[in-house]
């Protein structure tokens, strides 16, 4: 029996288990990278493990999220990350070098490798033919300490592409938006999407990276494309063709499922508020007034897309009622656009050019006005993520965004007579790595920590029983932005858990922090949720802060992959309703009791929850693999890894 691409890569890296759906496997990891919003904790956690040097072939610390320096905190964190990289043997990507996923694709990603990143959009690297998975910071720290990456083998689903896109009006963004419409934000849970078919040849590496980047919104573990002549072309243009290997599935490879998609039939698509899967055709919203446009982010900020946007804007003026922000994805892209006159064209048209960073995507500047419509070529449009709670954020291709900026309303690209240049990647990219500080052999390098940087809190081992209050009862698709918001007020405290915890669930319930602190010394708290609890970002603060506030368990109908892992990593039990209808038996304020946890977690993982307030009970379960059981029994991943490393 032949192998698919996923099986080939995993089997080349396997250290434990068998590459079989549902099996616990451990794999050797080639690359780990962090970004500053999550990386501060990751490097503090690595320091807490107690090693002198990273034990992976390549580690990179990027700064791209918290770039606004309105006080000392972000600047101090940047200094901490630079000195930690020097101390522990990692590359450091300086502020201004670009967004981690874009830079990593340009300078480090290579086919056949396995990479972990402390950001949910790490699967961007799948466009290069590598397995790239987003994880929490503590998971990354444990792998940098030499531990294998252990996870339950997902289903591998093939997406068979054929035909060609109607370029330049239909783009790679329309491919992934179409899939989100078809499959929803839960459609990829427990799956890896492997792209194949003749249509793959129509997509460049950066096209593919757009698709795999936003595959995170499907809830997928990751997504991957073959490594072919297009891959070689990109690597050669980056001066890295020596890293190319051909990689494709065998003809008789097997998949859990096959999805067919005809690229030639696709049309421009747009995601409506407030979810990336609330997708309709652009033609259905034609003429809708737009107040703000944002183009860039890690999803659509490649050289090719930026050049396309410049060709649309050149010689024209942004509508007087629209504000247009553009954030090129990397210094490489920014510098090439500047050299070739494209930045001038954008500025002349009235665009506001931002630095190469995440920016408005995470509410770090560029917030829309109250009640305004913002259309963005980004990957998420959760309510309030933009920094404005009552804004209406739409997601679309850079082409749709640029046309909206000029016209002040949504325009269907297929119906415009405006000339749009079809741009290809250059034969040679501008290579200037002067903002990448390579690893240094400085065992005695001093790590500098500002006053806002605090130590990592560590949870005690699992207790025999829990008796705690339900502090919140929530609905479906609760995001990590709901649990712990991002933005200019919150993210500067990312290395200070006591302070950032004050923002936990703040956008949903401003009383939560005070109530949680009151409950902390009375047995702690429990959160109840619906389907897909914890979707969105990989930020582990959405687990660390609840742990710090005394949350013992989250009971939900289902969990998003990364957040579930983060809960386990910090000793919070992720429990699932055996009967989803029992969700109705619980209310905020109820006191719940669970007994015999240690014995149950070691055996059948079935638990009885006694509602002391309502005098009833219901069943829950945990679907933990062997490693996850050990983590919870230990109190989380940090004490578990410390023990392993010491041994």
XYZ file of C-alpha atoms in Angstrom:
647
model
C 0.000 0.000 0.000
C 1.325 3.419 -0.957
C 1.913 6.347 1.390
C 0.480 9.835 1.396
C 2.698 12.860 2.022
C 1.787 13.110 5.693
C 2.686 9.470 6.321
C 6.006 9.824 4.499
C 7.127 12.785 6.602
C 5.907 11.418 9.925
C 7.452 7.989 9.354
C 10.786 9.654 8.580
C 10.603 11.401 11.971
C 8.944 8.760 14.142
C 10.426 7.978 17.553
C 7.469 6.220 19.188
C 4.188 4.658 18.146
C 2.859 3.835 14.702
C 1.624 6.301 12.102
C -1.952 5.105 12.227
C -5.125 7.110 12.705
C -6.017 7.409 16.382
C -2.630 6.182 17.645
C -0.411 8.190 19.997
C 2.832 8.968 18.174
C 6.017 10.816 19.032
C 8.049 12.543 16.330
C 11.397 14.275 16.110
C 11.013 17.988 15.336
C 13.342 19.925 13.010
C 12.304 23.510 13.713
C 10.594 25.448 16.491
C 9.650 29.090 16.285
C 7.929 31.527 18.586
C 6.365 34.954 18.275
C 6.517 37.585 20.965
C 2.885 37.406 22.159
C 3.398 33.739 23.046
C 7.189 33.523 22.926
C 7.831 35.438 26.120
C 6.143 32.674 28.097
C 7.713 29.957 25.920
C 11.234 31.199 26.655
C 10.458 31.752 30.351
C 9.177 28.173 30.409
C 12.287 26.899 28.635
C 14.433 28.727 31.192
C 12.392 27.135 33.991
C 13.163 23.666 32.596
C 16.796 24.353 33.393
C 18.771 23.640 30.196
C 21.663 25.689 28.774
C 20.807 25.304 25.087
C 17.964 24.341 22.784
C 18.042 20.742 21.615
C 16.433 21.151 18.197
C 18.314 21.809 14.937
C 16.697 25.242 14.477
C 14.905 27.614 16.828
C 13.776 31.135 15.929
C 12.338 33.850 18.155
C 10.268 36.372 16.179
C 8.895 39.755 17.200
C 5.803 40.678 15.191
C 2.728 41.008 17.434
C 3.374 43.590 20.156
C 5.102 46.278 18.154
C 3.462 49.403 19.571
C 5.769 50.781 22.248
C 3.580 53.192 24.193
C 5.432 52.326 27.417
C 8.390 50.243 28.596
C 6.691 46.825 28.632
C 6.861 45.782 24.980
C 10.383 47.156 24.607
C 11.468 45.221 27.699
C 9.972 42.025 26.318
C 11.798 42.509 23.006
C 15.063 42.839 24.943
C 14.266 39.743 26.976
C 13.603 37.745 23.799
C 16.837 38.921 22.178
C 18.945 38.063 25.215
C 17.164 34.729 25.737
C 17.870 33.791 22.105
C 21.548 34.626 22.630
C 21.619 32.624 25.859
C 19.908 29.517 24.522
C 21.155 29.352 20.921
C 18.233 30.562 18.795
C 17.893 32.943 15.875
C 16.335 36.294 16.774
C 14.190 38.078 14.220
C 14.309 41.731 15.184
C 11.245 43.977 15.322
C 10.638 45.192 11.781
C 11.907 42.029 10.092
C 8.370 40.835 9.501
C 5.559 38.501 10.457
C 6.863 35.150 11.661
C 4.974 32.986 9.148
C 5.946 35.077 6.140
C 9.607 35.345 7.173
C 9.806 31.667 8.080
C 8.390 30.711 4.686
C 10.996 32.887 2.975
C 14.094 31.986 4.973
C 13.685 28.680 6.842
C 10.756 26.504 5.746
C 11.749 23.482 3.651
C 9.938 20.417 2.281
C 9.930 17.200 4.261
C 10.589 18.821 7.647
C 8.466 19.081 10.789
C 8.077 22.490 12.440
C 6.206 23.656 15.514
C 5.269 27.279 16.092
C 3.637 29.052 19.016
C 0.974 30.509 16.768
C -2.124 28.875 15.355
C -1.200 29.939 11.805
C 2.046 27.970 11.800
C 0.510 25.652 9.123
C 1.495 28.394 6.667
C 4.654 26.293 6.206
C 2.536 23.534 4.705
C 2.606 25.520 1.497
C 6.284 24.549 1.311
C 5.592 20.823 1.690
C 6.411 20.565 5.386
C 4.332 19.507 8.362
C 3.950 22.700 10.377
C 1.760 22.651 13.477
C 0.678 25.377 15.871
C 1.156 24.616 19.575
C 1.164 26.373 22.907
C 4.373 27.896 24.237
C 4.950 25.226 26.872
C 4.681 22.488 24.239
C 7.271 24.352 22.165
C 9.530 24.737 25.209
C 9.369 21.010 25.931
C 10.340 20.168 22.347
C 13.184 22.698 22.457
C 14.296 20.812 25.566
C 14.691 17.689 23.467
C 11.354 15.979 24.057
C 9.564 14.473 21.061
C 6.311 16.054 19.937
C 3.597 13.627 20.949
C 0.076 13.743 19.576
C -2.771 11.533 18.471
C -2.516 10.790 14.759
C -5.327 12.664 12.963
C -7.279 11.542 9.916
C -5.626 12.533 6.634
C -8.116 14.051 4.214
C -7.181 14.705 0.602
C -8.422 17.834 -1.136
C -8.185 17.055 -4.824
C -7.762 20.225 -6.890
C -8.284 20.456 -10.619
C -8.786 23.269 -13.126
C -7.258 26.756 -12.908
C -8.243 29.918 -11.042
C -9.710 32.776 -13.058
C -6.757 35.005 -12.331
C -6.240 37.732 -11.301
C -9.852 38.141 -10.171
C -10.035 34.886 -8.197
C -7.189 34.162 -5.770
C -5.955 31.567 -3.297
C -7.975 33.360 -0.601
C -11.123 32.385 -2.467
C -10.047 28.737 -2.370
C -9.849 28.622 1.417
C -12.979 30.743 1.895
C -14.855 28.283 -0.325
C -13.622 25.395 1.822
C -14.676 27.226 4.990
C -18.155 27.651 3.519
C -18.241 23.933 2.713
C -16.722 22.535 5.907
C -17.201 25.205 8.657
C -14.787 26.142 11.450
C -15.224 22.668 12.964
C -14.747 20.788 9.699
C -11.046 20.140 10.183
C -11.005 19.069 13.823
C -8.989 15.873 14.169
C -7.819 16.092 10.557
C -4.832 16.992 8.410
C -5.689 18.296 4.950
C -3.364 17.140 2.179
C -3.767 18.919 -1.165
C -3.205 17.124 -4.439
C -4.404 16.828 -8.021
C -3.535 18.619 -11.257
C -4.826 21.928 -9.898
C -1.887 22.121 -7.477
C 0.352 23.104 -10.402
C -1.678 26.307 -10.807
C -0.707 27.481 -7.326
C 2.606 29.072 -6.361
C 4.177 28.487 -2.944
C 2.737 31.752 -1.637
C -0.714 30.826 -2.994
C -0.440 27.521 -1.195
C 0.734 29.234 1.982
C -2.381 31.435 1.977
C -4.519 28.293 1.862
C -2.615 26.387 4.552
C -2.402 29.498 6.743
C -6.153 29.887 6.874
C -6.653 26.146 7.158
C -6.266 26.885 10.859
C -9.763 28.405 10.720
C -11.103 24.980 9.722
C -9.828 23.649 13.037
C -7.363 21.367 11.247
C -4.179 20.100 12.891
C -2.370 21.321 9.770
C -2.524 21.376 5.971
C 0.134 20.433 3.432
C 0.912 20.639 -0.279
C 3.310 18.514 -2.340
C 6.858 19.686 -3.005
C 7.223 20.098 -6.766
C 8.721 22.346 -9.433
C 6.861 25.362 -8.012
C 8.456 24.657 -4.647
C 11.885 24.427 -6.250
C 11.298 27.688 -8.103
C 10.471 29.530 -4.871
C 13.417 28.091 -2.970
C 15.768 28.903 -5.841
C 14.522 32.501 -5.863
C 15.252 32.620 -2.111
C 18.774 31.234 -2.658
C 17.854 27.982 -0.896
C 17.358 25.474 -3.722
C 19.792 23.106 -1.943
C 16.990 22.476 0.583
C 14.548 21.209 -2.035
C 13.391 17.627 -2.230
C 10.529 16.287 -4.361
C 7.635 15.067 -2.267
C 4.318 13.693 -3.453
C 1.816 11.019 -2.482
C 2.049 7.568 -4.009
C -0.602 6.797 -6.605
C -2.205 4.183 -4.379
C -2.033 6.271 -1.196
C -5.075 6.000 1.040
C -7.072 8.764 2.732
C -9.868 8.894 5.278
C -11.828 11.095 2.887
C -11.427 12.821 -0.471
C -12.882 16.244 -1.287
C -13.021 17.424 -4.908
C -12.650 21.113 -5.785
C -12.701 22.603 -9.282
C -10.622 25.803 -9.204
C -12.076 27.005 -12.504
C -15.570 27.203 -10.979
C -14.579 29.353 -8.009
C -15.604 32.991 -7.717
C -14.607 35.793 -5.332
C -15.849 34.990 -1.825
C -16.199 36.950 1.406
C -16.611 35.965 5.070
C -19.231 37.991 6.914
C -19.178 38.881 10.638
C -18.381 37.312 13.009
C -16.876 34.016 11.838
C -14.492 32.952 9.040
C -16.993 30.324 7.881
C -19.898 32.750 7.444
C -19.019 32.897 3.753
C -20.994 34.100 0.741
C -20.105 35.113 -2.811
C -18.882 38.702 -3.146
C -21.614 39.356 -5.734
C -24.221 38.882 -2.988
C -22.855 41.890 -1.084
C -22.138 44.088 -4.096
C -22.675 47.764 -3.293
C -22.373 47.449 0.508
C -20.705 50.538 1.970
C -17.218 50.103 3.448
C -15.503 52.380 5.992
C -12.119 50.723 6.424
C -9.902 48.362 4.415
C -6.880 46.430 5.714
C -4.578 44.518 3.353
C -1.733 42.251 4.439
C -1.217 40.083 7.536
C 0.324 36.602 7.486
C -2.431 35.396 5.149
C -2.070 37.730 2.177
C 1.092 39.817 2.388
C 3.361 38.111 -0.115
C 5.319 39.979 -2.767
C 2.941 38.745 -5.453
C -0.245 39.903 -3.700
C 1.253 43.244 -2.668
C 2.330 43.910 -6.270
C -1.187 43.074 -7.432
C -2.675 45.534 -4.946
C -0.228 48.237 -6.084
C -1.291 47.703 -9.714
C -4.933 48.277 -8.730
C -4.170 51.420 -6.719
C -1.655 52.981 -9.113
C -2.798 56.350 -10.441
C -6.027 56.309 -8.432
C -7.241 57.657 -5.089
C -8.762 55.830 -2.141
C -12.409 56.773 -1.646
C -12.740 59.801 0.628
C -14.921 57.858 3.090
C -12.485 54.927 3.394
C -9.311 54.459 5.418
C -6.883 52.005 3.814
C -4.152 50.291 5.839
C -1.476 48.121 4.209
C 1.021 45.997 6.172
C 3.559 44.117 3.992
C 4.413 40.741 5.511
C 8.178 40.992 5.721
C 11.117 43.323 5.342
C 12.006 41.422 2.183
C 8.622 42.182 0.623
C 8.587 45.757 1.939
C 12.054 46.524 0.590
C 11.334 45.040 -2.835
C 8.078 46.993 -3.116
C 9.918 50.174 -2.143
C 12.699 49.546 -4.648
C 10.244 48.902 -7.465
C 7.997 51.906 -6.832
C 4.986 50.034 -5.472
C 5.071 51.661 -2.042
C 5.038 55.021 -3.816
C 1.957 53.953 -5.769
C 0.217 52.910 -2.562
C 1.091 56.108 -0.724
C 0.106 58.228 -3.706
C -3.305 56.558 -3.741
C -3.808 57.457 -0.084
C -2.912 54.223 1.703
C -1.530 54.330 5.227
C 1.527 52.056 5.202
C 2.157 50.148 8.405
C 5.295 48.314 9.506
C 5.793 44.633 8.723
C 3.867 43.224 11.660
C 0.515 41.704 12.582
C -0.977 45.106 13.380
C -4.757 45.462 12.952
C -5.254 41.692 12.656
C -4.864 41.340 16.434
C -6.257 44.753 17.354
C -2.762 46.228 17.637
C -3.699 49.556 16.051
C -6.003 50.171 13.105
C -9.207 49.627 15.070
C -12.329 50.581 13.062
C -14.691 53.310 14.186
C -17.750 52.462 16.242
C -20.235 50.445 14.206
C -18.100 50.659 11.068
C -17.572 48.073 8.337
C -13.997 46.885 7.866
C -13.037 44.542 5.034
C -9.706 42.778 5.514
C -7.497 40.259 3.714
C -6.819 38.694 7.124
C -7.817 35.322 8.588
C -10.106 36.074 11.531
C -13.116 38.292 12.119
C -14.226 37.294 15.615
C -16.318 39.915 17.355
C -14.136 42.496 19.099
C -10.842 41.096 17.762
C -10.292 44.281 15.721
C -10.268 46.349 18.896
C -13.814 47.660 18.361
C -16.592 45.580 19.916
C -19.380 46.797 17.639
C -17.414 46.809 14.353
C -18.413 44.546 11.450
C -15.351 42.811 10.023
C -15.401 40.981 6.668
C -12.638 38.809 5.179
C -11.819 38.758 1.470
C -8.959 38.607 -1.017
C -6.577 41.550 -1.440
C -8.145 42.151 -4.867
C -11.638 42.527 -3.382
C -10.196 44.686 -0.599
C -8.330 47.028 -2.952
C -11.403 47.528 -5.148
C -13.509 48.282 -2.066
C -10.959 50.885 -0.952
C -11.202 52.708 -4.278
C -14.965 52.509 -4.629
C -16.090 52.882 -1.031
C -18.247 49.801 -1.455
C -17.901 46.115 -2.221
C -17.264 45.402 -5.902
C -17.230 42.021 -7.621
C -13.848 41.774 -9.394
C -15.427 39.673 -12.157
C -17.664 42.609 -13.051
C -15.075 45.387 -13.109
C -13.317 46.730 -16.176
C -10.455 47.967 -14.018
C -7.128 46.616 -15.198
C -5.506 44.283 -12.698
C -2.004 43.020 -13.365
C -1.378 39.295 -13.014
C 1.845 39.100 -11.029
C 4.236 36.188 -10.632
C 6.977 35.659 -8.086
C 10.357 37.016 -9.209
C 13.206 34.803 -10.363
C 15.299 36.200 -7.511
C 14.106 37.708 -4.239
C 16.092 40.420 -2.491
C 18.084 38.572 0.172
C 19.085 40.713 3.137
C 19.120 38.888 6.458
C 20.609 41.728 8.475
C 17.575 41.734 10.790
C 18.061 38.052 11.640
C 20.587 37.601 14.447
C 22.025 34.070 14.164
C 22.534 31.770 17.159
C 25.507 32.654 19.300
C 27.623 30.447 21.509
C 27.134 32.524 24.632
C 26.529 30.136 27.514
C 27.120 32.948 29.967
C 24.995 35.509 28.106
C 22.850 37.427 30.547
C 19.074 37.309 30.130
C 17.641 40.748 30.816
C 14.159 40.920 32.361
C 12.247 44.125 32.867
C 10.030 44.746 35.920
C 6.899 43.508 34.101
C 8.353 40.026 33.511
C 7.306 37.534 36.171
C 8.044 33.871 36.787
C 5.921 31.073 35.321
C 3.197 29.846 37.704
C 3.215 26.079 38.265
C 0.159 24.031 39.224
C 0.160 21.314 41.855
C -0.540 17.682 40.837
C -4.129 16.589 40.210
C -6.298 16.340 43.311
C -8.466 13.355 44.177
C -11.657 15.427 44.025
C -12.996 18.773 42.845
C -15.768 20.764 44.496
C -16.097 24.114 42.773
C -18.502 26.763 41.518
C -19.535 27.145 37.890
C -18.188 30.642 37.309
C -19.381 30.941 33.699
C -21.716 29.073 31.383
C -20.967 29.804 27.732
C -22.298 28.872 24.295
C -20.753 27.399 21.153
C -17.538 28.492 19.388
C -16.088 30.437 22.298
C -12.751 31.765 21.061
C -9.449 32.322 22.806
C -10.108 36.023 22.151
C -13.244 35.615 24.300
C -11.290 33.828 27.028
C -8.347 36.226 27.055
C -8.494 39.154 24.612
C -5.548 40.492 22.625
C -5.072 44.154 21.748
C -3.047 47.100 22.958
C -4.237 47.039 26.577
C -3.817 43.317 27.197
C -0.845 41.935 25.265
C 1.848 44.037 26.986
C 1.174 41.905 30.099
C 1.893 38.633 28.264
C 4.911 37.918 30.503
C 3.054 38.887 33.689
C 0.406 36.267 34.455
C -1.008 37.920 37.612
C -1.727 41.105 35.644
C -2.935 39.582 32.371
C -5.294 37.329 34.353
C -7.336 40.407 35.233
C -8.548 40.465 31.605
C -9.824 36.860 31.612
C -13.319 36.725 30.033
C -13.450 40.515 30.431
C -15.297 41.065 27.145
C -17.975 38.555 28.179
C -18.226 39.238 31.914
C -16.422 42.123 33.581
C -17.030 40.559 37.006
C -15.250 37.286 36.199
C -11.810 38.108 37.600
C -13.137 39.255 40.955
C -15.493 36.272 41.239
C -12.731 33.849 40.272
C -10.320 35.275 42.851
C -13.009 34.974 45.522
C -13.639 31.349 44.542
C -9.939 30.461 44.281
C -9.558 29.761 47.997
C -12.938 27.999 48.227
C -12.180 25.108 45.898
C -11.658 27.041 42.674
C -13.939 27.328 39.679
C -15.360 25.435 36.711
C -16.224 26.743 33.236
C -19.053 25.219 31.188
C -19.061 25.614 27.397
C -20.752 24.365 24.236
C -19.287 23.057 20.985
C -15.753 23.905 19.799
C -14.697 25.596 23.015
C -11.421 27.533 22.622
C -11.276 27.955 18.843
C -8.854 30.460 17.345
C -5.440 31.548 18.543
C -2.822 29.254 20.091
C -2.196 31.722 22.912
C -1.645 29.606 25.990
C -2.477 32.574 28.205
C -6.103 31.523 27.655
C -5.205 28.448 29.727
C -2.510 29.875 32.036
C -4.682 32.742 33.279
C -7.652 30.483 34.163
C -5.219 28.090 35.888
C -3.773 31.002 37.878
C -7.338 32.016 38.827
C -8.052 28.559 40.200
C -10.063 27.002 37.368
C -9.999 23.236 37.913
C -11.933 21.982 34.888
C -13.750 23.026 31.746
C -16.826 20.974 30.850
C -17.884 21.392 27.217
C -19.581 19.578 24.346
C -16.310 19.623 22.378
C -12.932 21.402 22.345
C -10.726 23.066 19.737
C -7.441 21.173 19.357
C -4.799 23.674 20.465
C -6.753 25.078 23.391
C -7.557 21.581 24.653
C -3.833 20.808 24.593
C -3.062 24.041 26.431
C -5.609 23.245 29.149
C -3.946 19.873 29.699
C -0.482 21.433 29.628
C -1.485 23.641 32.546
C -3.323 21.011 34.557
C -6.928 21.969 33.778
C -9.171 18.984 33.039
C -10.997 19.184 29.662
C -14.186 17.202 30.269
C -16.864 16.389 27.690
C -20.572 15.886 28.303
C -21.348 12.193 27.731
C -24.871 13.295 26.840
C -24.759 16.757 25.248
C -28.297 17.439 26.518
C -26.924 17.474 30.073
C -25.514 20.896 29.224
C -28.983 22.142 30.191
C -28.621 20.721 33.717
C -25.955 23.228 34.696
C -26.227 26.936 35.450
C -23.771 29.607 36.459
C -23.408 29.611 40.227
C -24.028 25.880 40.669
C -21.599 23.969 42.890
C -20.297 20.831 41.179
C -18.441 17.917 42.745
C -16.291 15.224 41.105
C -14.818 12.388 43.164
C -12.247 9.676 42.474
C -10.460 11.627 39.765
C -7.064 9.935 39.988
C -8.438 6.403 39.721
C -10.865 7.380 36.956
C -8.238 9.147 34.875
C -6.019 6.058 35.080
C -8.806 3.729 33.963
C -11.993 4.277 31.944
C -11.969 8.130 32.093
C -15.653 8.270 33.013
C -16.696 10.688 35.739
C -19.885 11.465 37.607
C -20.564 15.141 38.205
C -22.795 15.804 41.197
C -24.631 19.128 41.058
C -24.893 19.964 44.749
C -27.029 23.009 44.007
C -29.674 21.235 41.913
C -29.459 17.815 43.584
C -28.875 15.968 40.308
C -25.949 14.428 38.487
C -24.654 13.737 34.989
C -21.795 11.931 33.277
C -18.715 13.388 31.597
C -15.613 11.809 30.112
C -12.071 12.699 29.070
C -10.546 11.292 25.880
C -6.941 11.564 27.042
C -4.113 9.596 25.519
C -1.484 8.050 27.783
C 0.793 11.074 27.716
C -2.059 13.502 28.464
C -3.065 11.409 31.486
C 0.486 11.681 32.824
C 0.498 15.442 32.244
C -2.696 16.023 34.229
C -1.561 13.730 37.039
C 1.719 15.698 37.213
C -0.033 19.067 37.303
C 0.852 19.953 33.718
C 3.611 19.819 31.155
C 6.212 21.910 32.974
C 6.586 19.643 36.034
C 6.348 16.623 33.709
C 9.213 17.839 31.478
C 11.339 18.921 34.442
C 11.114 15.385 35.783
C 11.955 13.849 32.388
C 14.936 16.140 31.798
C 16.330 15.555 35.283
C 16.016 11.802 34.764
